[in-house]
Every structure is written in C-alpha cells, then in structure tokens.
C-alpha cells in the first residue's frame, strides 16, 4: 500500500500524519512538495526517514502534484500495488486512511472514496461547496456521490494510466477524476470517514473558492452557454417559421416550424459542443451519428410535449417552447456528456 500526500505550505499536521502512519502501518508514503516556500523546509526535513519526498520547484497545483506521484509509482512500484490519496492538512485520520486502504484491497479496479458526513460544525464554504457539487455531479452524470470534494481516495495501480490521463492541474482534477471514472465505467465505492476541521473557516485549505470553483464548473457552464445560445437560435427560427407557415396556410404549422427550427439550431449546437464544450476525441462521423440519434429523440419528445402544452393545456406556443426546452436540458446534458462526446476530460498527452 502506498499513501500519496500532496503538500503545499504544510504545517506540523503533515509530520504528525506521516509519523502515525509509520507507527501504525507498513504503508509506503510518498509526499509531493508542491513548490512550498523555504520557510517550510523544516517541515519536510522532519518527516520520517523512509518517506519519499518528490519536489516541484514552483507551485503547480494539487492535480499536477498527484500526477507526479502517480508517475513515480508507475515507474518504481509493482503493478498490483494499491494507492491511497490523502491530504496534508490533518483532515484525514489514520484509521480512515487504513479503512479506505482495506476497501481498495477488496476492489482494486474501483475508485474508493472516503466520504464525510457533513453535519454539525462544518465551515460554510465546505458545506455549500460540497452541496452544490454533489447536486451538479448527479445532474451531469446520473450517478450519486456523497462527497465529491473528498481528497481521501484509493485505487489499484492498474488504474494509474487512466487516472493520470485525466485533465486538470489544480483542484478541478479531483472532480474530473470522478467524471472520468463514470465515463470509463470504473465503479465508485464509498467508505464513511470522520469529518475533521481544525477551525471553523478551514483556513488550512488552499482551495481558492471562486477560481477553483470556476475550473470545476467550467464544462457545465460552457454547456449551459452553448445550450442557451442554441435555444435562442431555435426560438427565433421557430417563431419566424411559425409566422411564415401560418401566412402560407401550411397544415401542421406548429410541427413543421419546430422541426425546421431544431435542424438549424442543432447544427450549430453540435459544432459548439464537439469543439468547445466537450473537446471530444471521438471521430466526427461517430459523434455526429450519435448526436443525430439523440437530436431526433429529443426532437420527438420536444414536439410531443409542445403539442401537449399548446393543444391540451392551451398554453401559447411562445410560452410553451421555453418551458419544454428547460425540461429537456438536463436529459440532453447527461446523454451528450456520457455517450455522444465521451472522454472529454481525458487527454492523450497525459496532462
């Protein structure tokens, strides 16, 4: 078992954690000094003699520090080894690291999460951030995870190539790791752990709330923007075609207007999502064929709902259209993320 601990500006908590691991387990420990200042050199010097310390000359972010350790393990350790990722700030008790380690022995081909029960005196930004990301993650993937921001994770070394290829250099890497596991059908198991915060504001954390949150939600925000722009193109085309077909006396004007408007907006939406939102590595013909199947299915449901709202409920088309689009937004997001544009967070360069 190898415990990986990325450390940026650590304090005595890192020394205590490594010492206790040495006393209570036979785990190997790899610490990554992620560009900490010279003032923290004494902390690293005080680590037990058998702790492996890898160094970055400058701060490169938690994601990059974890990848540095994973590359070291891949180059120097057996392929049947197990890996536990833990934080340096004392938030992970040794008994919980052991519990996660025991679980990964049973499921070496799975990602094991040490999940906290965020109850009681929890820093507001941790409670709010985790609550939002849990809901967004479920919306985005269709899979429920109790604690998306936990840094206590474990997996067999056989997963290192896949996890090292996940994009992200800072805190977004941890969210992208979860997304990558869902995409590649890697099972996720949860182990309850103790919730530890050393002060009410969690000041030991280097998580920069607004910047790092923006990185975590970037893909979702871009998808929403793409969908929003496509909606207005679709909506404008729908109203224009509805007016035109009405003047021409075309039968089933509502249906034809909706179909033609969707063809126009879907063409733009496909290009935006493939190249700018998901950065899909699938060939364009493969992704286009899947997108067309999805678009046809969404269009059929869209048309049925539109007719239901307008003809059955008597809601004008100008109001029914945005209602239907909002209802189908989440469905389209999840299907595109998982099936139409897969591996959007995986980089062939290994970054």
C-alpha positions as semicolon CSV with decimal commas, in nm:
position;residue;x (nm);y (nm);z (nm)
1;X;0,000;0,000;0,000
2;X;0,130;0,346;-0,094
3;X;-0,008;0,666;0,057
4;X;0,033;0,975;-0,161
5;X;0,020;1,315;0,011
6;X;0,042;1,634;-0,198
7;X;0,170;1,917;0,024
8;X;0,179;2,292;-0,035
9;X;0,288;2,509;0,259
10;X;0,221;2,228;0,510
11;X;0,243;2,261;0,888
12;X;0,311;2,015;1,170
13;X;-0,004;1,820;1,075
14;X;0,190;1,662;0,789
15;X;0,468;1,547;1,024
16;X;0,216;1,401;1,271
17;X;0,029;1,220;0,994
18;X;0,339;1,057;0,844
19;X;0,472;0,960;1,187
20;X;0,146;0,796;1,285
21;X;0,128;0,613;0,953
22;X;0,477;0,481;1,017
23;X;0,385;0,369;1,367
24;X;0,054;0,202;1,284
25;X;0,105;0,062;0,934
26;X;0,365;-0,073;0,695
27;X;0,244;0,158;0,418
28;X;0,494;0,336;0,198
29;X;0,445;0,713;0,199
30;X;0,513;0,946;-0,095
31;X;0,490;1,319;-0,024
32;X;0,497;1,576;-0,305
33;X;0,637;1,915;-0,204
34;X;0,440;2,130;-0,448
35;X;0,665;2,434;-0,453
36;X;0,641;2,524;-0,083
37;X;0,847;2,819;0,044
38;X;1,188;2,785;0,207
39;X;1,025;2,858;0,542
40;X;0,858;2,515;0,523
41;X;1,181;2,324;0,456
42;X;1,198;2,225;0,822
43;X;0,860;2,051;0,794
44;X;0,982;1,828;0,513
45;X;1,313;1,767;0,692
46;X;1,119;1,644;0,998
47;X;0,937;1,372;0,805
48;X;1,031;1,010;0,890
49;X;1,344;0,891;0,711
50;X;1,162;0,638;0,494
51;X;0,915;0,888;0,346
52;X;0,980;0,953;-0,023
53;X;0,966;1,326;-0,099
54;X;0,916;1,443;-0,457
55;X;0,954;1,813;-0,533
56;X;0,820;2,078;-0,768
57;X;1,036;2,388;-0,799
58;X;0,722;2,602;-0,807
59;X;0,362;2,553;-0,706
60;X;0,188;2,367;-0,989
61;X;-0,138;2,267;-0,823
62;X;-0,283;1,966;-0,648
63;X;-0,373;1,783;-0,968
64;X;-0,021;1,809;-1,104
65;X;0,127;1,703;-0,767
66;X;-0,090;1,389;-0,767
67;X;0,012;1,309;-1,125
68;X;0,379;1,347;-1,034
69;X;0,333;1,090;-0,758
70;X;0,134;0,855;-0,980
71;X;0,407;0,865;-1,244
72;X;0,665;0,785;-0,978
73;X;0,460;0,487;-0,860
74;X;0,407;0,362;-1,215
75;X;0,782;0,376;-1,278
76;X;0,902;0,228;-0,948
77;X;0,634;0,007;-0,793
78;X;0,463;-0,325;-0,873
79;X;0,158;-0,319;-1,098
80;X;-0,051;-0,492;-0,830
81;X;0,012;-0,218;-0,572
82;X;-0,271;-0,017;-0,418
83;X;-0,264;0,361;-0,384
84;X;-0,432;0,587;-0,127
85;X;-0,451;0,964;-0,181
86;X;-0,467;1,174;0,137
87;X;-0,442;1,543;0,227
88;X;-0,158;1,704;0,421
89;X;-0,369;1,930;0,645
90;X;-0,469;1,674;0,906
91;X;-0,827;1,630;0,784
92;X;-0,780;1,257;0,729
93;X;-0,741;1,037;1,035
94;X;-0,504;0,743;1,006
95;X;-0,782;0,498;1,090
96;X;-0,979;0,633;0,793
97;X;-0,677;0,601;0,562
98;X;-0,649;0,240;0,679
99;X;-1,023;0,181;0,624
100;X;-1,003;0,312;0,268
101;X;-0,689;0,104;0,211
102;X;-0,862;-0,213;0,329
103;X;-1,155;-0,143;0,098
104;X;-0,936;-0,099;-0,209
105;X;-0,779;-0,440;-0,143
106;X;-1,128;-0,585;-0,199
107;X;-1,198;-0,369;-0,506
108;X;-0,864;-0,285;-0,674
109;X;-1,033;-0,199;-1,005
110;X;-1,263;0,057;-0,840
111;X;-1,223;0,410;-0,713
112;X;-1,274;0,416;-0,336
113;X;-1,392;0,741;-0,179
114;X;-1,362;0,826;0,189
115;X;-1,685;1,024;0,227
116;X;-1,752;1,270;0,507
117;X;-2,087;1,321;0,677
118;X;-2,108;1,698;0,654
119;X;-2,310;1,760;0,967
120;X;-2,260;1,974;1,275
121;X;-1,994;2,248;1,290
122;X;-1,882;2,246;0,928
123;X;-1,718;2,552;0,761
124;X;-1,978;2,726;0,547
125;X;-1,774;2,716;0,227
126;X;-1,715;2,340;0,264
127;X;-2,081;2,269;0,332
128;X;-2,206;2,492;0,050
129;X;-1,939;2,388;-0,200
130;X;-1,991;2,018;-0,144
131;X;-2,369;2,052;-0,152
132;X;-2,359;2,230;-0,487
133;X;-2,106;1,999;-0,650
134;X;-2,290;1,685;-0,532
135;X;-2,608;1,803;-0,700
136;X;-2,432;1,923;-1,013
137;X;-2,240;1,596;-1,039
138;X;-2,560;1,391;-1,011
139;X;-2,727;1,613;-1,272
140;X;-2,426;1,586;-1,502
141;X;-2,364;1,211;-1,478
142;X;-2,679;1,048;-1,342
143;X;-2,467;0,893;-1,063
144;X;-2,492;0,994;-0,698
145;X;-2,173;1,055;-0,496
146;X;-2,198;1,155;-0,130
147;X;-1,881;1,366;-0,119
148;X;-1,740;1,493;-0,448
149;X;-1,468;1,702;-0,284
150;X;-1,309;1,441;-0,062
151;X;-0,934;1,413;-0,102
152;X;-0,921;1,067;0,057
153;X;-0,936;0,824;-0,234
154;X;-0,788;0,486;-0,323
155;X;-0,747;0,264;-0,629
156;X;-0,532;-0,015;-0,765
157;X;-0,216;0,080;-0,953
158;X;-0,373;-0,069;-1,265
159;X;-0,589;0,244;-1,288
160;X;-0,291;0,482;-1,286
161;X;-0,269;0,518;-1,669
162;X;-0,638;0,614;-1,693
163;X;-0,632;0,848;-1,393
164;X;-0,304;1,010;-1,496
165;X;-0,461;1,097;-1,831
166;X;-0,744;1,294;-1,671
167;X;-0,716;1,666;-1,740
168;X;-0,668;1,919;-1,464
169;X;-0,371;2,067;-1,283
170;X;-0,538;2,204;-0,970
171;X;-0,848;2,122;-0,768
172;X;-1,057;2,058;-1,077
173;X;-0,855;1,739;-1,124
174;X;-1,043;1,569;-0,840
175;X;-1,382;1,641;-0,999
176;X;-1,251;1,540;-1,341
177;X;-1,128;1,213;-1,190
178;X;-1,484;1,133;-1,082
179;X;-1,618;1,225;-1,424
180;X;-1,352;1,012;-1,592
181;X;-1,444;0,711;-1,378
182;X;-1,810;0,746;-1,472
183;X;-1,720;0,774;-1,841
184;X;-1,494;0,469;-1,834
185;X;-1,738;0,262;-1,625
186;X;-1,494;0,242;-1,333
187;X;-1,701;0,154;-1,025
188;X;-1,706;0,400;-0,735
189;X;-1,734;0,270;-0,378
190;X;-1,777;0,481;-0,065
191;X;-1,637;0,438;0,286
192;X;-1,769;0,665;0,565
193;X;-1,491;0,861;0,738
194;X;-1,455;1,109;1,022
195;X;-1,515;1,476;0,943
196;X;-1,222;1,680;1,076
197;X;-1,180;2,057;1,054
198;X;-0,924;2,232;1,273
199;X;-1,103;2,566;1,270
200;X;-1,444;2,693;1,167
201;X;-1,315;2,852;0,845
202;X;-1,098;2,558;0,736
203;X;-0,808;2,802;0,695
204;X;-0,557;2,522;0,628
205;X;-0,718;2,455;0,292
206;X;-0,558;2,615;-0,015
207;X;-0,882;2,581;-0,212
208;X;-0,946;2,918;-0,377
209;X;-1,323;2,918;-0,374
210;X;-1,415;3,132;-0,675
211;X;-1,120;3,049;-0,904
212;X;-1,116;2,676;-0,833
213;X;-1,496;2,652;-0,841
214;X;-1,488;2,815;-1,184
215;X;-1,245;2,547;-1,303
216;X;-1,463;2,271;-1,160
217;X;-1,780;2,400;-1,323
218;X;-1,620;2,523;-1,647
219;X;-1,753;2,240;-1,863
220;X;-2,103;2,272;-1,720
221;X;-2,104;2,649;-1,768
222;X;-1,989;2,612;-2,129
223;X;-2,259;2,354;-2,196
224;X;-2,522;2,583;-2,047
225;X;-2,392;2,871;-2,261
226;X;-2,398;2,658;-2,574
227;X;-2,749;2,539;-2,495
228;X;-2,864;2,894;-2,416
229;X;-2,732;3,031;-2,745
230;X;-2,877;2,738;-2,940
231;X;-3,211;2,788;-2,764
232;X;-3,235;3,148;-2,881
233;X;-3,146;3,049;-3,237
234;X;-3,405;2,772;-3,216
235;X;-3,663;3,003;-3,058
236;X;-3,614;3,282;-3,312
237;X;-3,628;3,037;-3,604
238;X;-3,937;2,871;-3,453
239;X;-4,128;3,198;-3,418
240;X;-4,026;3,313;-3,766
241;X;-4,122;2,983;-3,928
242;X;-4,447;2,967;-3,730
243;X;-4,539;3,311;-3,860
244;X;-4,435;3,223;-4,216
245;X;-4,611;2,886;-4,229
246;X;-4,919;3,043;-4,073
247;X;-4,937;3,302;-4,351
248;X;-4,886;3,031;-4,613
249;X;-5,161;2,819;-4,461
250;X;-4,934;2,518;-4,412
251;X;-5,105;2,234;-4,231
252;X;-4,936;2,122;-3,908
253;X;-4,754;2,455;-3,899
254;X;-4,655;2,405;-3,535
255;X;-4,485;2,071;-3,604
256;X;-4,302;2,181;-3,917
257;X;-4,182;2,503;-3,756
258;X;-4,047;2,312;-3,458
259;X;-3,869;2,053;-3,676
260;X;-3,704;2,303;-3,910
261;X;-3,600;2,531;-3,624
262;X;-3,441;2,238;-3,447
263;X;-3,243;2,137;-3,759
264;X;-3,097;2,488;-3,774
265;X;-3,011;2,514;-3,405
266;X;-2,888;2,153;-3,374
267;X;-2,629;2,207;-3,646
268;X;-2,481;2,496;-3,452
269;X;-2,514;2,316;-3,115
270;X;-2,327;2,008;-3,240
271;X;-2,029;2,212;-3,354
272;X;-2,013;2,413;-3,032
273;X;-2,038;2,108;-2,807
274;X;-1,793;1,893;-3,001
275;X;-1,516;2,150;-3,037
276;X;-1,559;2,394;-2,747
277;X;-1,757;2,231;-2,467
278;X;-1,656;1,864;-2,451
279;X;-1,342;1,868;-2,670
280;X;-1,439;1,520;-2,781
281;X;-1,170;1,282;-2,906
282;X;-1,426;1,070;-3,091
283;X;-1,417;1,091;-3,471
284;X;-1,663;1,346;-3,610
285;X;-1,861;1,086;-3,805
286;X;-1,910;0,868;-3,496
287;X;-2,006;1,157;-3,270
288;X;-2,228;1,313;-3,538
289;X;-2,422;0,990;-3,587
290;X;-2,481;0,961;-3,213
291;X;-2,573;1,328;-3,191
292;X;-2,827;1,290;-3,473
293;X;-2,990;0,994;-3,295
294;X;-3,007;1,197;-2,975
295;X;-3,133;1,506;-3,158
296;X;-3,406;1,302;-3,327
297;X;-3,513;1,153;-2,995
298;X;-3,510;1,490;-2,818
299;X;-3,698;1,644;-3,109
300;X;-3,970;1,378;-3,093
301;X;-4,016;1,425;-2,720
302;X;-3,994;1,801;-2,764
303;X;-4,266;1,801;-3,027
304;X;-4,497;1,577;-2,823
305;X;-4,457;1,797;-2,516
306;X;-4,501;2,112;-2,722
307;X;-4,829;1,985;-2,867
308;X;-4,942;1,877;-2,520
309;X;-4,874;2,219;-2,369
310;X;-5,031;2,413;-2,656
311;X;-5,320;2,194;-2,769
312;X;-5,415;2,017;-2,447
313;X;-5,326;2,274;-2,181
314;X;-5,391;2,575;-2,402
315;X;-5,057;2,747;-2,330
316;X;-4,946;2,968;-2,622
317;X;-4,654;2,840;-2,827
318;X;-4,444;3,143;-2,738
319;X;-4,454;3,027;-2,374
320;X;-4,464;2,652;-2,426
321;X;-4,138;2,644;-2,622
322;X;-3,907;2,770;-2,341
323;X;-4,085;2,551;-2,083
324;X;-4,022;2,237;-2,288
325;X;-3,658;2,332;-2,354
326;X;-3,591;2,377;-1,983
327;X;-3,746;2,039;-1,905
328;X;-3,521;1,862;-2,159
329;X;-3,198;2,049;-2,075
330;X;-3,074;1,804;-1,810
331;X;-3,159;1,499;-2,020
332;X;-2,961;1,632;-2,315
333;X;-2,664;1,731;-2,097
334;X;-2,626;1,388;-1,937
335;X;-2,662;1,193;-2,262
336;X;-2,419;1,415;-2,454
337;X;-2,166;1,406;-2,169
338;X;-2,163;1,029;-2,134
339;X;-2,243;0,888;-2,477
340;X;-2,225;1,143;-2,760
341;X;-1,898;1,317;-2,667
342;X;-1,714;1,070;-2,438
343;X;-1,368;1,111;-2,286
344;X;-1,395;1,489;-2,296
345;X;-1,187;1,514;-1,979
346;X;-0,920;1,269;-2,091
347;X;-0,610;1,397;-2,264
348;X;-0,398;1,182;-2,491
349;X;-0,096;1,388;-2,390
350;X;-0,125;1,260;-2,033
351;X;-0,175;1,608;-1,886
